[in-house]
mmCIF file with all atom_site columns, C-alpha atoms in Angstrom:
data_model
loop_
_atom_site.group_PDB
_atom_site.id
_atom_site.type_symbol
_atom_site.label_atom_id
_atom_site.label_alt_id
_atom_site.label_comp_id
_atom_site.label_asym_id
_atom_site.label_entity_id
_atom_site.label_seq_id
_atom_site.pdbx_PDB_ins_code
_atom_site.Cartn_x
_atom_site.Cartn_y
_atom_site.Cartn_z
_atom_site.occupancy
_atom_site.B_iso_or_equiv
_atom_site.pdbx_formal_charge
_atom_site.auth_seq_id
_atom_site.auth_comp_id
_atom_site.auth_asym_id
_atom_site.auth_atom_id
_atom_site.pdbx_PDB_model_num
ATOM 1  C CA . UNK U 1 1  ? -1.063  0.065  -0.141  1.00 56.00 ? 98  UNK U CA 1
ATOM 2  C CA . UNK U 1 2  ? 1.983   3.263  -1.465  1.00 65.00 ? 99  UNK U CA 1
ATOM 3  C CA . UNK U 1 3  ? 1.480   6.211  1.797   1.00 82.00 ? 100 UNK U CA 1
ATOM 4  C CA . UNK U 1 4  ? -0.369  9.670  0.713   1.00 86.00 ? 101 UNK U CA 1
ATOM 5  C CA . UNK U 1 5  ? 1.910   12.473 1.582   1.00 86.00 ? 102 UNK U CA 1
ATOM 6  C CA . UNK U 1 6  ? -1.350  13.876 1.841   1.00 88.00 ? 103 UNK U CA 1
ATOM 7  C CA . UNK U 1 7  ? -3.201  12.129 4.354   1.00 87.00 ? 104 UNK U CA 1
ATOM 8  C CA . UNK U 1 8  ? 0.780   12.448 6.199   1.00 88.00 ? 105 UNK U CA 1
ATOM 9  C CA . UNK U 1 9  ? 1.357   16.411 5.963   1.00 89.00 ? 106 UNK U CA 1
ATOM 10 C CA . UNK U 1 10 ? -2.831  17.043 6.753   1.00 89.00 ? 107 UNK U CA 1
ATOM 11 C CA . UNK U 1 11 ? -1.480  14.280 10.157  1.00 90.00 ? 108 UNK U CA 1
ATOM 12 C CA . UNK U 1 12 ? 1.372   16.221 11.122  1.00 90.00 ? 109 UNK U CA 1
ATOM 13 C CA . UNK U 1 13 ? -0.559  19.224 10.664  1.00 90.00 ? 110 UNK U CA 1
ATOM 14 C CA . UNK U 1 14 ? -3.444  17.626 13.393  1.00 90.00 ? 111 UNK U CA 1
ATOM 15 C CA . UNK U 1 15 ? -0.372  17.481 15.688  1.00 91.00 ? 112 UNK U CA 1
ATOM 16 C CA . UNK U 1 16 ? 1.227   20.459 14.988  1.00 91.00 ? 113 UNK U CA 1
ATOM 17 C CA . UNK U 1 17 ? -2.184  21.834 16.526  1.00 90.00 ? 114 UNK U CA 1
ATOM 18 C CA . UNK U 1 18 ? -2.794  19.307 18.942  1.00 90.00 ? 115 UNK U CA 1
ATOM 19 C CA . UNK U 1 19 ? 0.367   19.939 20.515  1.00 90.00 ? 116 UNK U CA 1
ATOM 20 C CA . UNK U 1 20 ? 0.511   24.054 20.116  1.00 89.00 ? 117 UNK U CA 1
ATOM 21 C CA . UNK U 1 21 ? -2.486  23.833 21.635  1.00 88.00 ? 118 UNK U CA 1
ATOM 22 C CA . UNK U 1 22 ? -1.778  21.445 24.944  1.00 88.00 ? 119 UNK U CA 1
ATOM 23 C CA . UNK U 1 23 ? 1.307   24.184 25.451  1.00 88.00 ? 120 UNK U CA 1
ATOM 24 C CA . UNK U 1 24 ? -1.446  26.996 25.404  1.00 89.00 ? 121 UNK U CA 1
ATOM 25 C CA . UNK U 1 25 ? -3.698  25.586 27.546  1.00 88.00 ? 122 UNK U CA 1
ATOM 26 C CA . UNK U 1 26 ? -0.507  24.639 29.890  1.00 89.00 ? 123 UNK U CA 1
ATOM 27 C CA . UNK U 1 27 ? 1.081   27.547 30.230  1.00 89.00 ? 124 UNK U CA 1
ATOM 28 C CA . UNK U 1 28 ? -2.969  28.807 30.502  1.00 91.00 ? 125 UNK U CA 1
ATOM 29 C CA . UNK U 1 29 ? -3.201  26.263 33.604  1.00 90.00 ? 126 UNK U CA 1
ATOM 30 C CA . UNK U 1 30 ? 0.251   28.036 35.280  1.00 90.00 ? 127 UNK U CA 1
ATOM 31 C CA . UNK U 1 31 ? -1.393  31.223 34.698  1.00 92.00 ? 128 UNK U CA 1
ATOM 32 C CA . UNK U 1 32 ? -4.382  29.884 36.993  1.00 93.00 ? 129 UNK U CA 1
ATOM 33 C CA . UNK U 1 33 ? -3.273  28.234 38.905  1.00 93.00 ? 130 UNK U CA 1
ATOM 34 C CA . UNK U 1 34 ? -1.174  31.391 39.912  1.00 94.00 ? 131 UNK U CA 1
ATOM 35 C CA . UNK U 1 35 ? -3.716  33.661 40.421  1.00 94.00 ? 132 UNK U CA 1
ATOM 36 C CA . UNK U 1 36 ? -5.504  30.585 42.557  1.00 94.00 ? 133 UNK U CA 1
ATOM 37 C CA . UNK U 1 37 ? -1.575  30.440 44.953  1.00 95.00 ? 134 UNK U CA 1
ATOM 38 C CA . UNK U 1 38 ? -2.020  34.470 44.921  1.00 95.00 ? 135 UNK U CA 1
ATOM 39 C CA . UNK U 1 39 ? -5.928  34.566 45.924  1.00 95.00 ? 136 UNK U CA 1
ATOM 40 C CA . UNK U 1 40 ? -5.373  31.799 48.706  1.00 95.00 ? 137 UNK U CA 1
ATOM 41 C CA . UNK U 1 41 ? -2.042  34.542 49.884  1.00 95.00 ? 138 UNK U CA 1
ATOM 42 C CA . UNK U 1 42 ? -4.428  37.391 49.883  1.00 95.00 ? 139 UNK U CA 1
ATOM 43 C CA . UNK U 1 43 ? -8.072  35.091 51.411  1.00 95.00 ? 140 UNK U CA 1
ATOM 44 C CA . UNK U 1 44 ? -4.533  33.510 54.521  1.00 93.00 ? 141 UNK U CA 1
ATOM 45 C CA . UNK U 1 45 ? -4.199  37.366 55.109  1.00 95.00 ? 142 UNK U CA 1
ATOM 46 C CA . UNK U 1 46 ? -7.545  38.458 55.240  1.00 94.00 ? 143 UNK U CA 1
ATOM 47 C CA . UNK U 1 47 ? -8.418  36.475 57.966  1.00 93.00 ? 144 UNK U CA 1
ATOM 48 C CA . UNK U 1 48 ? -5.794  36.576 60.151  1.00 93.00 ? 145 UNK U CA 1
ATOM 49 C CA . UNK U 1 49 ? -6.376  40.263 60.011  1.00 94.00 ? 146 UNK U CA 1
ATOM 50 C CA . UNK U 1 50 ? -10.534 39.414 60.526  1.00 93.00 ? 147 UNK U CA 1
ATOM 51 C CA . UNK U 1 51 ? -9.170  37.115 63.808  1.00 92.00 ? 148 UNK U CA 1
ATOM 52 C CA . UNK U 1 52 ? -6.874  39.857 65.241  1.00 92.00 ? 149 UNK U CA 1
ATOM 53 C CA . UNK U 1 53 ? -9.047  42.334 64.103  1.00 93.00 ? 150 UNK U CA 1
ATOM 54 C CA . UNK U 1 54 ? -11.794 40.411 66.510  1.00 92.00 ? 151 UNK U CA 1
ATOM 55 C CA . UNK U 1 55 ? -8.941  39.589 69.071  1.00 90.00 ? 152 UNK U CA 1
ATOM 56 C CA . UNK U 1 56 ? -9.053  43.840 69.380  1.00 92.00 ? 153 UNK U CA 1
ATOM 57 C CA . UNK U 1 57 ? -12.309 44.480 69.308  1.00 94.00 ? 154 UNK U CA 1
ATOM 58 C CA . UNK U 1 58 ? -12.768 41.390 72.462  1.00 93.00 ? 155 UNK U CA 1
ATOM 59 C CA . UNK U 1 59 ? -10.597 42.587 74.192  1.00 93.00 ? 156 UNK U CA 1
ATOM 60 C CA . UNK U 1 60 ? -12.680 46.798 73.644  1.00 93.00 ? 157 UNK U CA 1
ATOM 61 C CA . UNK U 1 61 ? -15.410 44.792 74.151  1.00 94.00 ? 158 UNK U CA 1
ATOM 62 C CA . UNK U 1 62 ? -14.299 43.466 78.062  1.00 94.00 ? 159 UNK U CA 1
ATOM 63 C CA . UNK U 1 63 ? -13.498 47.031 78.726  1.00 94.00 ? 160 UNK U CA 1
ATOM 64 C CA . UNK U 1 64 ? -16.251 48.510 77.466  1.00 95.00 ? 161 UNK U CA 1
ATOM 65 C CA . UNK U 1 65 ? -18.154 46.850 79.144  1.00 96.00 ? 162 UNK U CA 1
ATOM 66 C CA . UNK U 1 66 ? -16.625 46.225 82.757  1.00 96.00 ? 163 UNK U CA 1
ATOM 67 C CA . UNK U 1 67 ? -17.252 50.559 82.523  1.00 96.00 ? 164 UNK U CA 1
ATOM 68 C CA . UNK U 1 68 ? -20.763 49.940 82.699  1.00 96.00 ? 165 UNK U CA 1
ATOM 69 C CA . UNK U 1 69 ? -20.215 47.371 85.164  1.00 96.00 ? 166 UNK U CA 1
ATOM 70 C CA . UNK U 1 70 ? -18.650 50.101 87.360  1.00 96.00 ? 167 UNK U CA 1
ATOM 71 C CA . UNK U 1 71 ? -21.179 52.727 85.868  1.00 96.00 ? 168 UNK U CA 1
ATOM 72 C CA . UNK U 1 72 ? -24.044 50.955 86.998  1.00 96.00 ? 169 UNK U CA 1
ATOM 73 C CA . UNK U 1 73 ? -22.138 49.920 89.979  1.00 96.00 ? 170 UNK U CA 1
ATOM 74 C CA . UNK U 1 74 ? -22.012 54.001 90.948  1.00 96.00 ? 171 UNK U CA 1
ATOM 75 C CA . UNK U 1 75 ? -25.263 54.759 89.877  1.00 96.00 ? 172 UNK U CA 1
ATOM 76 C CA . UNK U 1 76 ? -27.299 52.617 91.702  1.00 95.00 ? 173 UNK U CA 1
ATOM 77 C CA . UNK U 1 77 ? -24.839 53.981 95.689  1.00 95.00 ? 174 UNK U CA 1
ATOM 78 C CA . UNK U 1 78 ? -26.513 56.926 94.149  1.00 95.00 ? 175 UNK U CA 1
ATOM 79 C CA . UNK U 1 79 ? -29.319 56.158 93.969  1.00 94.00 ? 176 UNK U CA 1
ATOM 80 C CA . UNK U 1 80 ? -29.414 54.726 97.265  1.00 94.00 ? 177 UNK U CA 1
ATOM 81 C CA . UNK U 1 81 ? -27.398 57.980 98.237  1.00 94.00 ? 178 UNK U CA 1
ATOM 82 C CA . UNK U 1 82 ? -30.206 60.801 97.263  1.00 94.00 ? 179 UNK U CA 1
ATOM 83 C CA . UNK U 1 83 ? -33.450 58.406 97.891  1.00 92.00 ? 180 UNK U CA 1
ATOM 84 C CA . UNK U 1 84 ? -31.000 58.118 102.085 1.00 89.00 ? 181 UNK U CA 1
ATOM 85 C CA . UNK U 1 85 ? -31.005 61.825 101.801 1.00 90.00 ? 182 UNK U CA 1
ATOM 86 C CA . UNK U 1 86 ? -34.659 62.551 100.631 1.00 89.00 ? 183 UNK U CA 1
ATOM 87 C CA . UNK U 1 87 ? -35.994 60.418 103.511 1.00 86.00 ? 184 UNK U CA 1
ATOM 88 C CA . UNK U 1 88 ? -34.404 62.192 105.836 1.00 84.00 ? 185 UNK U CA 1
ATOM 89 C CA . UNK U 1 89 ? -35.641 65.913 104.337 1.00 85.00 ? 186 UNK U CA 1
ATOM 90 C CA . UNK U 1 90 ? -39.056 64.643 104.874 1.00 86.00 ? 187 UNK U CA 1
ATOM 91 C CA . UNK U 1 91 ? -38.163 62.691 107.985 1.00 74.00 ? 188 UNK U CA 1
ATOM 92 C CA . UNK U 1 92 ? -39.349 59.417 107.347 1.00 66.00 ? 189 UNK U CA 1
ATOM 93 C CA . UNK U 1 93 ? -36.303 56.119 107.128 1.00 60.00 ? 190 UNK U CA 1
ATOM 94 C CA . UNK U 1 94 ? -35.853 54.303 104.952 1.00 59.00 ? 191 UNK U CA 1
ATOM 95 C CA . UNK U 1 95 ? -36.180 50.760 106.900 1.00 66.00 ? 192 UNK U CA 1
ATOM 96 C CA . UNK U 1 96 ? -39.928 51.871 107.721 1.00 60.00 ? 193 UNK U CA 1
ATOM 97 C CA . UNK U 1 97 ? -42.898 52.436 104.531 1.00 54.00 ? 194 UNK U CA 1
#
């Protein structure tokens, strides 16, 4: 059976196109892989920043909670003192009703 030069050239052209497409796919895959790595790093950095911010906010909220508790305690003392003073002004004891 004689060889067909047209079939060989077509086969060579198809092989070349396949190899070029494969090389292009490899380059594009490399770009995508690189982009994914960059995104992972950014997500990791954001996660760390959120964790730091969360810790900082927890500390601030704890401090604020202590201040509010102190203010409430102080306000209760002031209220009790005011009741005692007002009761003494009208001549009534806070212990009797």
